[in-house]
Coordinates of C-alpha atoms and ligand atoms in Angstrom, one line a residue:
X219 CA -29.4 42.7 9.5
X220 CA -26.5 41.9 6.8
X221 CA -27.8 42.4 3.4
X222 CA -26.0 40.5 0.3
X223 CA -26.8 41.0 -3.5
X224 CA -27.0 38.2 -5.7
X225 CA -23.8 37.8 -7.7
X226 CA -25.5 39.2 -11.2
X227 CA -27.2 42.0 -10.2
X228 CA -24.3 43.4 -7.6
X229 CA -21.5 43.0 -11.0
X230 CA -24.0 45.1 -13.1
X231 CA -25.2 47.6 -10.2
X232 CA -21.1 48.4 -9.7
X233 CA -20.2 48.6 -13.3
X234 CA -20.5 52.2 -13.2
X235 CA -20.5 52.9 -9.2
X236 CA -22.9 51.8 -6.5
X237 CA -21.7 53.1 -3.1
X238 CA -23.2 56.5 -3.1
X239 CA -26.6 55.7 -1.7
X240 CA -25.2 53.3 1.1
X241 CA -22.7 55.8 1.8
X242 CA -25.6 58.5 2.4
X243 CA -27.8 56.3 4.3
X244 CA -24.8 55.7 6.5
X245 CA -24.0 59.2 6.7
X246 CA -20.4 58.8 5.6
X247 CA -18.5 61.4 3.8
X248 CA -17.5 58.6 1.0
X249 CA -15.2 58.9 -2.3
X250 CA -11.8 59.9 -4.1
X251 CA -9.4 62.0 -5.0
X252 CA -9.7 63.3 -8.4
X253 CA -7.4 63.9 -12.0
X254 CA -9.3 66.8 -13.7
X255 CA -8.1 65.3 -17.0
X256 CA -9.9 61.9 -16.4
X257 CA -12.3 63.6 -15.1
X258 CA -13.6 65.2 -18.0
X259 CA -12.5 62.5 -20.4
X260 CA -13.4 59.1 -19.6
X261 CA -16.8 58.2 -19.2
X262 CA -16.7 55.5 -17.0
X263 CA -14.4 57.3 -14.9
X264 CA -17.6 59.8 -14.7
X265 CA -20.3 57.4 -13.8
X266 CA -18.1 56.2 -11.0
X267 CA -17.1 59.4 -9.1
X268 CA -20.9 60.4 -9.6
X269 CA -22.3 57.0 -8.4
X270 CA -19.9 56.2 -5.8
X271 CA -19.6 59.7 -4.1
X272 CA -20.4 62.0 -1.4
X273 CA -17.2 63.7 -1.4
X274 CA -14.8 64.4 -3.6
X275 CA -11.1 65.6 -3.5
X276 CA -8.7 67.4 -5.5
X277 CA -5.4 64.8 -5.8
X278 CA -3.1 68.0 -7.1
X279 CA -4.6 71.2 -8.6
X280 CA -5.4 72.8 -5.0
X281 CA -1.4 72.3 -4.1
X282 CA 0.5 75.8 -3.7
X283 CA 2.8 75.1 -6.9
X284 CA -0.4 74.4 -9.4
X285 CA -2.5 76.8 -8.0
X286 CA -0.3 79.6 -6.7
X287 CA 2.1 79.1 -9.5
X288 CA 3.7 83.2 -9.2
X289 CA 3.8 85.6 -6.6
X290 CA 1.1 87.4 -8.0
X291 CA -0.7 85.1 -9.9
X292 CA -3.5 81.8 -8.5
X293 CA -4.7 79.4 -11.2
X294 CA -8.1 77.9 -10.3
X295 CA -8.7 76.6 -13.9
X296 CA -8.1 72.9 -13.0
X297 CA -9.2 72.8 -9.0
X298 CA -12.7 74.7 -10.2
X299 CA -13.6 72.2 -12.8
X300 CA -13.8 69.7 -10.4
X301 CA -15.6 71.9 -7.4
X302 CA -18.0 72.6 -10.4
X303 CA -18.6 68.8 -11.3
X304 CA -18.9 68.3 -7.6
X305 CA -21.3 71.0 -7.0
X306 CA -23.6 69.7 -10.2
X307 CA -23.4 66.1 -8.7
X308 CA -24.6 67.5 -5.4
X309 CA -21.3 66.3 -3.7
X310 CA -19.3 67.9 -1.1
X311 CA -14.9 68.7 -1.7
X312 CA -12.7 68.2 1.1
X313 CA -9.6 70.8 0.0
X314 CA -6.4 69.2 -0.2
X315 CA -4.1 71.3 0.9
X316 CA -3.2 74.5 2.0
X317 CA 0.3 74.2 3.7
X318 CA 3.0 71.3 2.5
X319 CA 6.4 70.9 2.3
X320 CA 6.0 69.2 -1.5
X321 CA 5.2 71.2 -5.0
X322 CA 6.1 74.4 -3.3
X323 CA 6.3 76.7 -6.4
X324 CA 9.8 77.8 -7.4
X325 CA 9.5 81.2 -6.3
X326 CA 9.1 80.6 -2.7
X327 CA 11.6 77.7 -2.0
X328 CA 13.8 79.7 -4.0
X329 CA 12.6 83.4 -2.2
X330 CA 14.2 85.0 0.6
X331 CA 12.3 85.2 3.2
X332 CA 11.7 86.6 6.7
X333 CA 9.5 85.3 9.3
X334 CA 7.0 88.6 8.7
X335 CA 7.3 88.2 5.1
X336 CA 6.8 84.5 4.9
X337 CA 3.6 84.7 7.0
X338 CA 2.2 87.7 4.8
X339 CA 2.9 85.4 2.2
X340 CA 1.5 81.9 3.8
X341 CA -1.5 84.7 4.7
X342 CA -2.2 85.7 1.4
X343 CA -1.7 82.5 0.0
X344 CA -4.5 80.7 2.8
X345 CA -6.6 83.2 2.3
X346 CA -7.2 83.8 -1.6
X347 CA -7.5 80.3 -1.8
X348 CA -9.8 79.7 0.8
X349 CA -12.1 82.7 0.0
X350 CA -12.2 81.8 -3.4
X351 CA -13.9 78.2 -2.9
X352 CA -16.3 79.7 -0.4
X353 CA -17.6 82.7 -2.7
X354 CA -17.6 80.4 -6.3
X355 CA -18.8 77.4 -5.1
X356 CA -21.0 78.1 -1.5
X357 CA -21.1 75.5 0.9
X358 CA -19.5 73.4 -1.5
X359 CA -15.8 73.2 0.0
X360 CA -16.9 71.9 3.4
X361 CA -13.2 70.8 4.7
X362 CA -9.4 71.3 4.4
X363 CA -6.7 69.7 4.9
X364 CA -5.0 72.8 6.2
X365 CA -1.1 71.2 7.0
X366 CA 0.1 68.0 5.6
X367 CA 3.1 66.4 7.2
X368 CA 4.6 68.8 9.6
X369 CA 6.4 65.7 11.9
X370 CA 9.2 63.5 11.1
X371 CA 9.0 60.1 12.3
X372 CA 11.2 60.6 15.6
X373 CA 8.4 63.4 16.4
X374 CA 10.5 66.4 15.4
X375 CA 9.2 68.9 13.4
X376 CA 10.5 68.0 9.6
X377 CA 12.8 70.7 8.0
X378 CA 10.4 72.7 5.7
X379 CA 10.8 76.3 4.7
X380 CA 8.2 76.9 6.8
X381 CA 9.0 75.4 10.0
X382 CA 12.7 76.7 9.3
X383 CA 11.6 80.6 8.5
X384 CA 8.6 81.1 10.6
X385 CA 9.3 78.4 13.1
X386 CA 7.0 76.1 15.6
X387 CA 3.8 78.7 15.2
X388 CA 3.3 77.7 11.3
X389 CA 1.0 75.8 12.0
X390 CA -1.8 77.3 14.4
X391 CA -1.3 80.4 12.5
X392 CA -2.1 78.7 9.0
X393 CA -5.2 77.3 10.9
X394 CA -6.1 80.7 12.2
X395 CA -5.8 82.2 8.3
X396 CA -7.9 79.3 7.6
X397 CA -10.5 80.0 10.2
X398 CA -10.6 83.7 9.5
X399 CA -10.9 83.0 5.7
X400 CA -14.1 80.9 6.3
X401 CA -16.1 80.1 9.7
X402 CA -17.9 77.7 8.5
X403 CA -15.1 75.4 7.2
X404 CA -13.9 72.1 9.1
X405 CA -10.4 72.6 9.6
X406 CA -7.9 69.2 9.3
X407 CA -4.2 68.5 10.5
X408 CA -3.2 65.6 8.2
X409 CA -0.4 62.8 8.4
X410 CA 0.5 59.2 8.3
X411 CA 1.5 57.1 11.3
X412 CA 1.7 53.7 9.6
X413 CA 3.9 51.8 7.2
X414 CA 7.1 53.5 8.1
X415 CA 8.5 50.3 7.8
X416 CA 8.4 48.9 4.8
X417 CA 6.9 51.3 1.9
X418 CA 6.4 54.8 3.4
X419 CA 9.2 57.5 4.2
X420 CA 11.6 54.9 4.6
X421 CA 11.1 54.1 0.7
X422 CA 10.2 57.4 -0.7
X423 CA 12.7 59.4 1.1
X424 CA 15.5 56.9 2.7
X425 CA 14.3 58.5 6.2
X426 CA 14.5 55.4 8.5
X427 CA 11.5 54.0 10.0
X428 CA 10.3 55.7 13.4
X429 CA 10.7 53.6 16.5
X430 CA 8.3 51.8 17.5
X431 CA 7.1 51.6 13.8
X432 CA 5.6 48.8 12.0
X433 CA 2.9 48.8 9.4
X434 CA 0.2 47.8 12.2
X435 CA 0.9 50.0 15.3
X436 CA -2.1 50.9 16.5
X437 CA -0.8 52.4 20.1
X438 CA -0.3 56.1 19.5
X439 CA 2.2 56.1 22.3
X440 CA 4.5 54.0 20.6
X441 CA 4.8 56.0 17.7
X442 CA 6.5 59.1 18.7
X443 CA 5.4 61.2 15.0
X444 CA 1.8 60.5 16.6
X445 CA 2.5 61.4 20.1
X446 CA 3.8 64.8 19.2
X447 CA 1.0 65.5 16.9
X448 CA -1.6 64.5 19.8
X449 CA 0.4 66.7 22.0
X450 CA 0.5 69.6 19.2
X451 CA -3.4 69.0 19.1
X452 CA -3.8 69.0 22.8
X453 CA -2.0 71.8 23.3
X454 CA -4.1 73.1 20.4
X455 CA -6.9 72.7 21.9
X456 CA -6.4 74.0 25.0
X457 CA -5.0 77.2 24.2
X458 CA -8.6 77.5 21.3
X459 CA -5.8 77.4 18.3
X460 CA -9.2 76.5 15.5
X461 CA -8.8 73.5 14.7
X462 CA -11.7 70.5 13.7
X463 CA -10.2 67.1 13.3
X464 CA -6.6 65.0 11.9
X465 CA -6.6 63.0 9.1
X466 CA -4.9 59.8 8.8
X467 CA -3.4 59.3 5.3
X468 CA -4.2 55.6 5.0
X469 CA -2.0 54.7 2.7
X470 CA -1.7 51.3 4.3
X471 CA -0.1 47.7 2.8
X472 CA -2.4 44.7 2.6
X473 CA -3.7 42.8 4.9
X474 CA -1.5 45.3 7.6
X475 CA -4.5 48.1 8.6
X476 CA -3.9 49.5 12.1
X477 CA -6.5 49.7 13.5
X478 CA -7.4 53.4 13.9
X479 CA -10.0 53.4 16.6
X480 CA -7.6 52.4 19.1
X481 CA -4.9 55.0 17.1
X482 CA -7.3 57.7 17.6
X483 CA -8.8 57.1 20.8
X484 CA -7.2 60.7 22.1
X485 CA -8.7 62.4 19.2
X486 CA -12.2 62.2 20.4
X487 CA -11.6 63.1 23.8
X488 CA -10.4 66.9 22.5
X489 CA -13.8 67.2 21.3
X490 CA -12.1 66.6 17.6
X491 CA -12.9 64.1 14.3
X492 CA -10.8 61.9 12.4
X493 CA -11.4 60.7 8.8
X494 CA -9.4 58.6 6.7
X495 CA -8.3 61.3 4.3
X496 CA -6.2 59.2 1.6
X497 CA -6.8 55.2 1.7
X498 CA -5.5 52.8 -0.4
X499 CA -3.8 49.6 -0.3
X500 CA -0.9 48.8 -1.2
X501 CA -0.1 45.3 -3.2
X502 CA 3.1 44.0 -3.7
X503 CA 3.4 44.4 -8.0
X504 CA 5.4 40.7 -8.0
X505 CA 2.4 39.7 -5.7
X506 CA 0.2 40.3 -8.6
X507 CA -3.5 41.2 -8.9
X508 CA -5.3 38.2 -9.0
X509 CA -8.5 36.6 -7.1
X510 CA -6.1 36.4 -3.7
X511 CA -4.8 39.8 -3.8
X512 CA -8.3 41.3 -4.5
X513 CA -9.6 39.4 -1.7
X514 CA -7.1 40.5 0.6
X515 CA -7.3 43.8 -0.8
X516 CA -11.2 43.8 0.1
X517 CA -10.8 42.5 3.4
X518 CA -7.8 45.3 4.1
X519 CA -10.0 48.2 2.8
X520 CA -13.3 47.0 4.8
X521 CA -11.0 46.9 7.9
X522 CA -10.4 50.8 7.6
X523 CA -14.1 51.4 6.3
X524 CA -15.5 49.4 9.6
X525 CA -13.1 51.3 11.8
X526 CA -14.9 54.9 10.6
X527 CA -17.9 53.5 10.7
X528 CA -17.5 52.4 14.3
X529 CA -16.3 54.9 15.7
X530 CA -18.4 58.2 16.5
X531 CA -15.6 60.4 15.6
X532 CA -15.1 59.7 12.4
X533 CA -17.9 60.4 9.3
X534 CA -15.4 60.6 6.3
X535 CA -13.0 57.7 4.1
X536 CA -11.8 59.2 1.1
X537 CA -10.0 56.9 -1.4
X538 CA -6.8 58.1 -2.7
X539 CA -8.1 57.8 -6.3
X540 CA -10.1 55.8 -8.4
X541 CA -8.7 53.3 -10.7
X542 CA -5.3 52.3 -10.6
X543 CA -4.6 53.7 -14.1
X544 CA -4.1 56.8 -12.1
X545 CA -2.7 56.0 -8.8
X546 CA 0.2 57.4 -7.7
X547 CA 1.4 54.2 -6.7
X548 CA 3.4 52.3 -9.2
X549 CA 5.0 55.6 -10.2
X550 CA 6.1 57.0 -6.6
X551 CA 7.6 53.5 -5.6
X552 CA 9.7 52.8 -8.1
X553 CA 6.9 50.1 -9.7
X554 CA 7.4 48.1 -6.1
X555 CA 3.7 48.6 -4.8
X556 CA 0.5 48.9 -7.4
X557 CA -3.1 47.8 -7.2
X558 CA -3.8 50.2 -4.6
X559 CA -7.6 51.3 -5.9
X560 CA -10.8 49.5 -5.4
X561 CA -11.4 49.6 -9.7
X562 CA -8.8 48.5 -12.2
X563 CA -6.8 49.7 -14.8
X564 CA -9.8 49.8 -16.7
X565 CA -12.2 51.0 -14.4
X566 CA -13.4 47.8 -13.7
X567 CA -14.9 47.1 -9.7
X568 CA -12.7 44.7 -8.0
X569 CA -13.9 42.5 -4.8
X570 CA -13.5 45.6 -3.0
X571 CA -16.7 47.5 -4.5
X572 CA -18.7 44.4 -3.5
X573 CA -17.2 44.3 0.0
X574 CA -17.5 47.9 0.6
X575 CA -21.3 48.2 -0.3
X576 CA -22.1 45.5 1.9
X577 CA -20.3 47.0 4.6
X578 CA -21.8 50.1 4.1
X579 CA -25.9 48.4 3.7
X580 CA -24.8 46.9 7.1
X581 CA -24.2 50.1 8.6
X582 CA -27.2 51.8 7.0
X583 CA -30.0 49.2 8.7
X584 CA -28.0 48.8 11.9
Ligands
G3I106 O1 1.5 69.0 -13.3 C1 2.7 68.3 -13.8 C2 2.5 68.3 -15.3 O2 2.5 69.6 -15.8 C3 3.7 67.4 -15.9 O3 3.5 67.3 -17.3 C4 3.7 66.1 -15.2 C5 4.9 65.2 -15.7 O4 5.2 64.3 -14.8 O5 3.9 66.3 -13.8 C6 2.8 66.9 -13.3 O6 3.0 67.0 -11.9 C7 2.9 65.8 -11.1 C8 1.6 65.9 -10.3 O7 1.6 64.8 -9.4 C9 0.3 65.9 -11.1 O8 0.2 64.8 -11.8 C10 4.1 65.7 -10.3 O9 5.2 65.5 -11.1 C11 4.0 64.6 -9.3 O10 5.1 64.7 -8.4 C12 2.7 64.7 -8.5 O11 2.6 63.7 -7.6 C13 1.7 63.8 -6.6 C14 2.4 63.7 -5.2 O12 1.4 63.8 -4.2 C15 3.4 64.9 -5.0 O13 2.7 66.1 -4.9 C16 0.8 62.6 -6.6 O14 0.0 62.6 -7.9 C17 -0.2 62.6 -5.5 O15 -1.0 61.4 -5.4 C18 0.5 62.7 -4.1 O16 -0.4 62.8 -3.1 C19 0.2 62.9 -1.8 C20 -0.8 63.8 -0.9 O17 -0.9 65.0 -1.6 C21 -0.2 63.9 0.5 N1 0.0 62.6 1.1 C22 0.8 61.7 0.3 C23 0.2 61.5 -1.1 C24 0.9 60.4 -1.9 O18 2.3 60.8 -2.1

């Protein structure tokens, strides 16, 4: 049965966070990336990531170039006080991310490198940072996002040192350096197959929008990046490469969710997960944020909450941040697209928090 809280007490119950205990009673992994300099300086920003979440991520300061800033040298400074503030809230950290093709530190795009040296290197570099999580913080640090990005939207591999130095093996061998670094970990491929079209690579990058593209595909065939990663996963699979689930980036435009249970209906069938890894929604800035947009906004985020919930593969929707103060958005596309967060600029709960927790009480009595 559909619960709904009276208008007052839900606007003072989400003031500082409410979607934690819904979240747990609907066993969903559940919350944000995180900024370890909001984290430890605004309040409010606090009482939400502790009040809304189960899970937390780290938005930068696991990435090679922050924490693997010299050949030599791993800073954990900024990636540890967040695992810590996790670990006191009694929340779990999805690590974010082992192997990508962006904030590479100087010293290796700039190295020369041979296939043997380059994978002592990616070896090294999977291993310190993955043992280090699992002896500081046990069982804290229960999922990585092990390689971010690997396709190009036509389904060929995308020109990264690593592909071009090591070649087509990168990949399983970062998952097996991952593996060996910690059994107990679940191990994530993690990409985008949406929104080519009209505010993802094609805007970022000027690469042109795969075929069969639009911000709703929802047919995995049709989108030839997706094809290649299911048969990279397949193939994966078959020949016991470790690997536990893909994420779907999720960075999605309003009102234009696919709908990922029909995009991941292969996924399940390898005996893998999915989770909505980095969700938010993308509004049109001259659109504005007003009582429309938000209600849009809601409906757009429920849609990919629903989908998780739904499907029997999927136990994890993490929110690429947590107020649009610190969103990526506006920044990254050239101020086109903002209002992507489900609390304001201010740290204010939008229609979305409402929407969500209902969602979320419907799934925990059903
Ligand atoms: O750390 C430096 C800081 O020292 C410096 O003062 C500051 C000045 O701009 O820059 C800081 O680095 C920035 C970093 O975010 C941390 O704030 C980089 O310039 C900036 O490029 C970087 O952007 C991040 C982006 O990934 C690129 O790595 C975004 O915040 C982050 O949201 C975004 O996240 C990615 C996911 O990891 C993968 N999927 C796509 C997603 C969105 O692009």
């Amino acid at each position: 049965m559909r619960r709904t809280l009276p208008v007052l007490l839900a606007t003072v119950i989400i003031a500082a966070g409410c979607l934690r205990a819904p979240a747990e009673e609907a066993d969903l992994n559940f919350g944000y990336a995180l900024d370890p300099f909001a984290l430890a300086s605004i309040p409010q920003y606090q009482a939400i990531v502790a009040n809304d979440a189960t899970m937390v991520t780290v938005e930068n300061y696991m990435k090679w170039g922050l924490i693997h800033p010299n050949p030599s040298t791993y800073d954990f400074t900024l990636a540890d006080q967040i695992v810590a503030t996790a670990q006191a809230n009694g929340q779990q950290v999805r690590g974010h991310v082992l192997v990508w093709h962006t904030q590479l530190p100087g010293w290796l795009t700039n190295g020369t490198w041979t296939r043997d040296s380059l994978l002592a290197v990616m070896e090294d570099h999977i291993t310190t940072v993955v043992t280090h999580f699992r002896d500081n913080f046990p069982g804290v640090v229960t999922h990585w996002d092990v390689v971010n990005e690997a396709f190009n939207p036509d389904g060929s591999r995308r020109d990264t040192i690593f592909q071009q130095v090591i070649g087509d093996d990168y990949i399983e061998k970062a998952f097996a350096f991952a593996r060996a670094a910690d059994p107990d970990i679940s191990l994530f491929y993690n990409d985008f197959y949406d929104d080519f079209s009209l505010a993802g690579e094609t805007l970022l990058t000027g690469v042109p929008a795969g075929p069969g593209a639009t911000p709703t595909q929802s047919d995995c065939a049709q989108l030839p990046k997706c094809a290649a990663t299911q048969a990279m996963l397949t193939d994966f699979v078959a020949r016991g490469v470790p690997i536990d689930g893909l994420g779907f980036q999720a960075h999605v435009l309003l009102g234009q969710a696919p709908d990922y249970v029909e995009l991941a209906d292969w996924v399940g069938p390898l005996g893998l997960e999915w989770a909505a890894t980095e969700l938010d929604v993308k509004v049109l800035s001259s659109l504005g944020d007003n009582s429309a947009t938000r209600s849009a906004h809601a409906d757009t985020f429920v849609s990919v909450l629903d989908d998780c919930l739904e499907s029997d593969r999927c136990d994890t929707v993490i929110l690429w941040g947590v107020g649009d103060a610190h969103s990526w958005l506006p920044g990254f596309t050239n101020g086109l697209f903002d209002y992507g967060l489900i609390y304001d600029d201010d740290y204010l709960p939008k229609l979305a928090v409402v929407k969500m927790f209902e969602r979320l009480e419907a799934a925990s009595v059903d």
